[in-house]
PDB file of C-alpha atoms in Angstrom:
ATOM      1  CA  MET X  13       0.000   0.000   0.000  1.00  0.00           C
ATOM      2  CA  GLN X  14       1.216   3.470  -0.624  1.00  0.00           C
ATOM      3  CA  THR X  15       2.765   4.769   2.588  1.00  0.00           C
ATOM      4  CA  GLN X  16       1.058   8.168   2.408  1.00  0.00           C
ATOM      5  CA  ILE X  17      -2.388   6.505   2.410  1.00  0.00           C
ATOM      6  CA  LEU X  18      -1.645   4.115   5.279  1.00  0.00           C
ATOM      7  CA  PRO X  19      -2.262   6.574   8.180  1.00  0.00           C
ATOM      8  CA  TYR X  20      -5.640   7.533   6.720  1.00  0.00           C
ATOM      9  CA  VAL X  21      -6.664   3.902   6.297  1.00  0.00           C
ATOM     10  CA  ARG X  22      -5.606   3.108   9.866  1.00  0.00           C
ATOM     11  CA  THR X  23      -7.396   6.126  11.345  1.00  0.00           C
ATOM     12  CA  SER X  24     -10.597   5.570   9.383  1.00  0.00           C
ATOM     13  CA  LEU X  25     -10.563   1.863  10.249  1.00  0.00           C
ATOM     14  CA  MET X  26     -10.128   2.587  13.960  1.00  0.00           C
ATOM     15  CA  LEU X  27     -12.879   5.205  13.972  1.00  0.00           C
ATOM     16  CA  THR X  28     -15.406   3.151  12.007  1.00  0.00           C
ATOM     17  CA  ASP X  29     -14.729   0.069  14.123  1.00  0.00           C
ATOM     18  CA  ALA X  30     -15.175   2.036  17.350  1.00  0.00           C
ATOM     19  CA  ILE X  31     -18.310   3.849  16.206  1.00  0.00           C
ATOM     20  CA  CYS X  32     -19.998   0.836  14.638  1.00  0.00           C
ATOM     21  CA  SER X  33     -19.184  -1.581  17.464  1.00  0.00           C
ATOM     22  CA  ASN X  34     -20.680   0.908  19.935  1.00  0.00           C
ATOM     23  CA  MET X  35     -23.713   1.325  17.683  1.00  0.00           C
ATOM     24  CA  ALA X  36     -24.079  -2.475  17.678  1.00  0.00           C
ATOM     25  CA  PHE X  37     -23.911  -2.504  21.486  1.00  0.00           C
ATOM     26  CA  VAL X  38     -26.549   0.199  21.899  1.00  0.00           C
ATOM     27  CA  GLY X  39     -28.662  -1.311  19.127  1.00  0.00           C
ATOM     28  CA  ALA X  40     -28.590  -4.736  20.758  1.00  0.00           C
ATOM     29  CA  PHE X  41     -29.655  -3.292  24.105  1.00  0.00           C
ATOM     30  CA  PHE X  42     -32.573  -1.372  22.655  1.00  0.00           C
ATOM     31  CA  TRP X  43     -33.571  -4.157  20.266  1.00  0.00           C
ATOM     32  CA  VAL X  44     -33.950  -6.559  23.189  1.00  0.00           C
ATOM     33  CA  LYS X  45     -35.746  -3.835  25.168  1.00  0.00           C
ATOM     34  CA  SER X  46     -38.190  -3.161  22.322  1.00  0.00           C
ATOM     35  CA  TYR X  47     -39.313  -6.798  22.369  1.00  0.00           C
ATOM     36  CA  GLY X  48     -39.941  -6.614  26.117  1.00  0.00           C
ATOM     37  CA  VAL X  49     -37.390  -9.274  26.967  1.00  0.00           C
ATOM     38  CA  MET X  50     -35.497  -7.000  29.330  1.00  0.00           C
ATOM     39  CA  THR X  51     -36.900  -4.856  32.129  1.00  0.00           C
ATOM     40  CA  GLU X  52     -36.323  -1.091  32.399  1.00  0.00           C
ATOM     41  CA  GLU X  53     -34.509  -1.614  35.686  1.00  0.00           C
ATOM     42  CA  ALA X  54     -32.072  -4.094  34.128  1.00  0.00           C
ATOM     43  CA  ILE X  55     -31.316  -1.673  31.325  1.00  0.00           C
ATOM     44  CA  TRP X  56     -30.558   1.374  33.412  1.00  0.00           C
ATOM     45  CA  THR X  57     -28.705  -0.445  36.192  1.00  0.00           C
ATOM     46  CA  ASN X  58     -26.425  -2.424  33.865  1.00  0.00           C
ATOM     47  CA  PHE X  59     -26.143  -0.371  30.683  1.00  0.00           C
ATOM     48  CA  TYR X  60     -23.222   1.931  31.473  1.00  0.00           C
ATOM     49  CA  SER X  61     -21.101  -0.628  33.291  1.00  0.00           C
ATOM     50  CA  LEU X  62     -21.618  -3.153  30.480  1.00  0.00           C
ATOM     51  CA  TRP X  63     -20.817  -0.488  27.908  1.00  0.00           C
ATOM     52  CA  ALA X  64     -17.549   0.353  29.694  1.00  0.00           C
ATOM     53  CA  LEU X  65     -16.682  -3.351  29.959  1.00  0.00           C
ATOM     54  CA  PHE X  66     -17.471  -3.861  26.260  1.00  0.00           C
ATOM     55  CA  ASN X  67     -15.196  -0.996  25.203  1.00  0.00           C
ATOM     56  CA  LEU X  68     -12.432  -2.147  27.532  1.00  0.00           C
ATOM     57  CA  VAL X  69     -12.515  -5.716  26.195  1.00  0.00           C
ATOM     58  CA  ASN X  70     -12.725  -4.428  22.617  1.00  0.00           C
ATOM     59  CA  THR X  71      -9.678  -2.200  23.123  1.00  0.00           C
ATOM     60  CA  VAL X  72      -7.657  -4.942  24.834  1.00  0.00           C
ATOM     61  CA  ALA X  73      -8.448  -7.437  22.050  1.00  0.00           C
ATOM     62  CA  ALA X  74      -7.445  -4.960  19.322  1.00  0.00           C
ATOM     63  CA  LEU X  75      -4.244  -3.927  21.099  1.00  0.00           C
ATOM     64  CA  HIS X  76      -3.262  -7.478  22.014  1.00  0.00           C
ATOM     65  CA  LEU X  77      -3.575  -8.631  18.403  1.00  0.00           C
ATOM     66  CA  ARG X  78      -2.066  -5.410  16.998  1.00  0.00           C
ATOM     67  CA  LEU X  79      -5.123  -4.992  14.796  1.00  0.00           C
ATOM     68  CA  TYR X  80      -4.292  -1.442  13.742  1.00  0.00           C
ATOM     69  CA  ALA X  81      -0.515  -1.851  13.432  1.00  0.00           C
ATOM     70  CA  ARG X  82       1.126  -0.794  10.188  1.00  0.00           C
ATOM     71  CA  SER X  83       2.283  -4.368   9.475  1.00  0.00           C
ATOM     72  CA  THR X  84      -1.277  -5.676   9.857  1.00  0.00           C
ATOM     73  CA  ILE X  85      -2.933  -3.022   7.719  1.00  0.00           C
ATOM     74  CA  LYS X  86      -0.437  -3.456   4.861  1.00  0.00           C
ATOM     75  CA  ARG X  87      -1.696  -6.948   4.044  1.00  0.00           C
ATOM     76  CA  LEU X  88      -5.381  -7.590   3.432  1.00  0.00           C
ATOM     77  CA  LYS X  89      -5.328 -11.278   4.401  1.00  0.00           C
ATOM     78  CA  LYS X  90      -3.554 -10.527   7.676  1.00  0.00           C
ATOM     79  CA  LEU X  91      -5.990  -7.708   8.443  1.00  0.00           C
ATOM     80  CA  VAL X  92      -9.047  -9.894   7.846  1.00  0.00           C
ATOM     81  CA  TYR X  93      -7.576 -12.799   9.840  1.00  0.00           C
ATOM     82  CA  THR X  94      -6.608 -10.534  12.744  1.00  0.00           C
ATOM     83  CA  THR X  95     -10.041  -8.895  12.674  1.00  0.00           C
ATOM     84  CA  TRP X  96     -11.800 -12.239  13.061  1.00  0.00           C
ATOM     85  CA  LYS X  97      -9.481 -13.262  15.891  1.00  0.00           C
ATOM     86  CA  SER X  98     -10.244  -9.946  17.595  1.00  0.00           C
ATOM     87  CA  VAL X  99     -14.010 -10.463  17.214  1.00  0.00           C
ATOM     88  CA  VAL X 100     -13.806 -13.994  18.629  1.00  0.00           C
ATOM     89  CA  ILE X 101     -11.771 -12.782  21.613  1.00  0.00           C
ATOM     90  CA  LEU X 102     -14.122  -9.840  22.163  1.00  0.00           C
ATOM     91  CA  LEU X 103     -17.265 -11.978  22.072  1.00  0.00           C
ATOM     92  CA  ALA X 104     -15.789 -14.766  24.214  1.00  0.00           C
ATOM     93  CA  LEU X 105     -14.400 -12.476  26.921  1.00  0.00           C
ATOM     94  CA  PHE X 106     -17.367 -10.119  26.968  1.00  0.00           C
ATOM     95  CA  THR X 107     -19.857 -13.007  27.076  1.00  0.00           C
ATOM     96  CA  GLY X 108     -17.934 -14.701  29.863  1.00  0.00           C
ATOM     97  CA  CYS X 109     -17.616 -11.539  31.942  1.00  0.00           C
ATOM     98  CA  THR X 110     -21.256 -10.623  31.361  1.00  0.00           C
ATOM     99  CA  LEU X 111     -22.611 -14.028  32.324  1.00  0.00           C
ATOM    100  CA  ILE X 112     -20.437 -14.164  35.447  1.00  0.00           C
ATOM    101  CA  GLU X 113     -20.928 -10.599  36.689  1.00  0.00           C
ATOM    102  CA  TYR X 114     -24.225  -9.348  35.226  1.00  0.00           C
ATOM    103  CA  TRP X 115     -27.106 -11.758  35.326  1.00  0.00           C
ATOM    104  CA  PHE X 116     -30.434 -10.177  34.444  1.00  0.00           C
ATOM    105  CA  ARG X 117     -33.510 -11.205  32.518  1.00  0.00           C
ATOM    106  CA  GLY X 118     -32.796 -11.100  28.779  1.00  0.00           C
ATOM    107  CA  VAL X 119     -28.993 -11.192  28.980  1.00  0.00           C
ATOM    108  CA  GLY X 120     -28.815 -14.197  26.656  1.00  0.00           C
ATOM    109  CA  TYR X 121     -30.906 -12.475  24.007  1.00  0.00           C
ATOM    110  CA  PHE X 122     -28.822  -9.333  24.359  1.00  0.00           C
ATOM    111  CA  LEU X 123     -25.587 -11.271  23.839  1.00  0.00           C
ATOM    112  CA  LEU X 124     -26.996 -13.106  20.796  1.00  0.00           C
ATOM    113  CA  VAL X 125     -28.206  -9.894  19.157  1.00  0.00           C
ATOM    114  CA  LEU X 126     -24.904  -8.179  19.938  1.00  0.00           C
ATOM    115  CA  ALA X 127     -22.922 -11.048  18.397  1.00  0.00           C
ATOM    116  CA  ALA X 128     -25.132 -11.031  15.297  1.00  0.00           C
ATOM    117  CA  LEU X 129     -24.838  -7.267  14.823  1.00  0.00           C
ATOM    118  CA  LEU X 130     -21.058  -7.333  15.302  1.00  0.00           C
ATOM    119  CA  ILE X 131     -20.620 -10.183  12.838  1.00  0.00           C
ATOM    120  CA  VAL X 132     -22.790  -8.432  10.239  1.00  0.00           C
ATOM    121  CA  TYR X 133     -20.766  -5.236  10.691  1.00  0.00           C
ATOM    122  CA  VAL X 134     -17.422  -7.024  10.390  1.00  0.00           C
ATOM    123  CA  VAL X 135     -18.473  -8.927   7.276  1.00  0.00           C
ATOM    124  CA  LEU X 136     -19.795  -5.810   5.544  1.00  0.00           C
ATOM    125  CA  SER X 137     -16.924  -3.541   6.554  1.00  0.00           C
ATOM    126  CA  ARG X 138     -14.204  -6.004   5.594  1.00  0.00           C
ATOM    127  CA  LEU X 139     -15.904  -6.776   2.270  1.00  0.00           C
ATOM    128  CA  LEU X 140     -15.935  -3.049   1.545  1.00  0.00           C
ATOM    129  CA  LEU X 141     -12.314  -2.786   2.656  1.00  0.00           C
ATOM    130  CA  ALA X 142     -11.349  -5.717   0.407  1.00  0.00           C
ATOM    131  CA  TYR X 143     -13.052  -3.983  -2.515  1.00  0.00           C
ATOM    132  CA  LEU X 144     -11.168  -0.766  -1.782  1.00  0.00           C
ATOM    133  CA  TYR X 145      -7.868  -2.600  -1.365  1.00  0.00           C
ATOM    134  CA  THR X 146      -8.174  -4.518  -4.622  1.00  0.00           C
ATOM    135  CA  ASN X 147      -9.659  -1.781  -6.804  1.00  0.00           C
ATOM    136  CA  HIS X 148      -8.421   1.542  -5.465  1.00  0.00           C
ATOM    137  CA  LEU X 149      -5.354   1.017  -3.326  1.00  0.00           C
ATOM    138  CA  CYS X 150      -2.053  -0.604  -4.175  1.00  0.00           C
ATOM    139  CA  VAL X 151      -1.861  -3.443  -1.654  1.00  0.00           C
ATOM    140  CA  GLN X 152      -0.477  -6.924  -1.314  1.00  0.00           C
ATOM    141  CA  SER X 153      -3.025  -9.599  -0.572  1.00  0.00           C
TER     142      SER X 153
END
């Protein structure tokens, strides 16, 4: 990839991942709430602490796997592989922590919807990124 484009790709990837994963979290909470599976009390007592935990686990998974490192972003296959490892770690750790620490009515549905929304986001975003890499950016696969 051209070195002058690399910082912009890294920054935009970090921002879109952060924004969309948080949108998936909030969307999952309110989706489960809209179907009446979760009580109002469970939402407002657990929402902010779960949100902080989710962002912490997401950040640790990305940093541990060096998801946004220059060497990872240069190669499309490595980026996609590292992204999936990061998602698996995020979902496994967050699910484990949530089931151990926060047990409330509807937590299983919340975790399933969150996992589905995150997977849909990752598939769509990485397909778009693969299209951009192969058609508009000079990159090694």
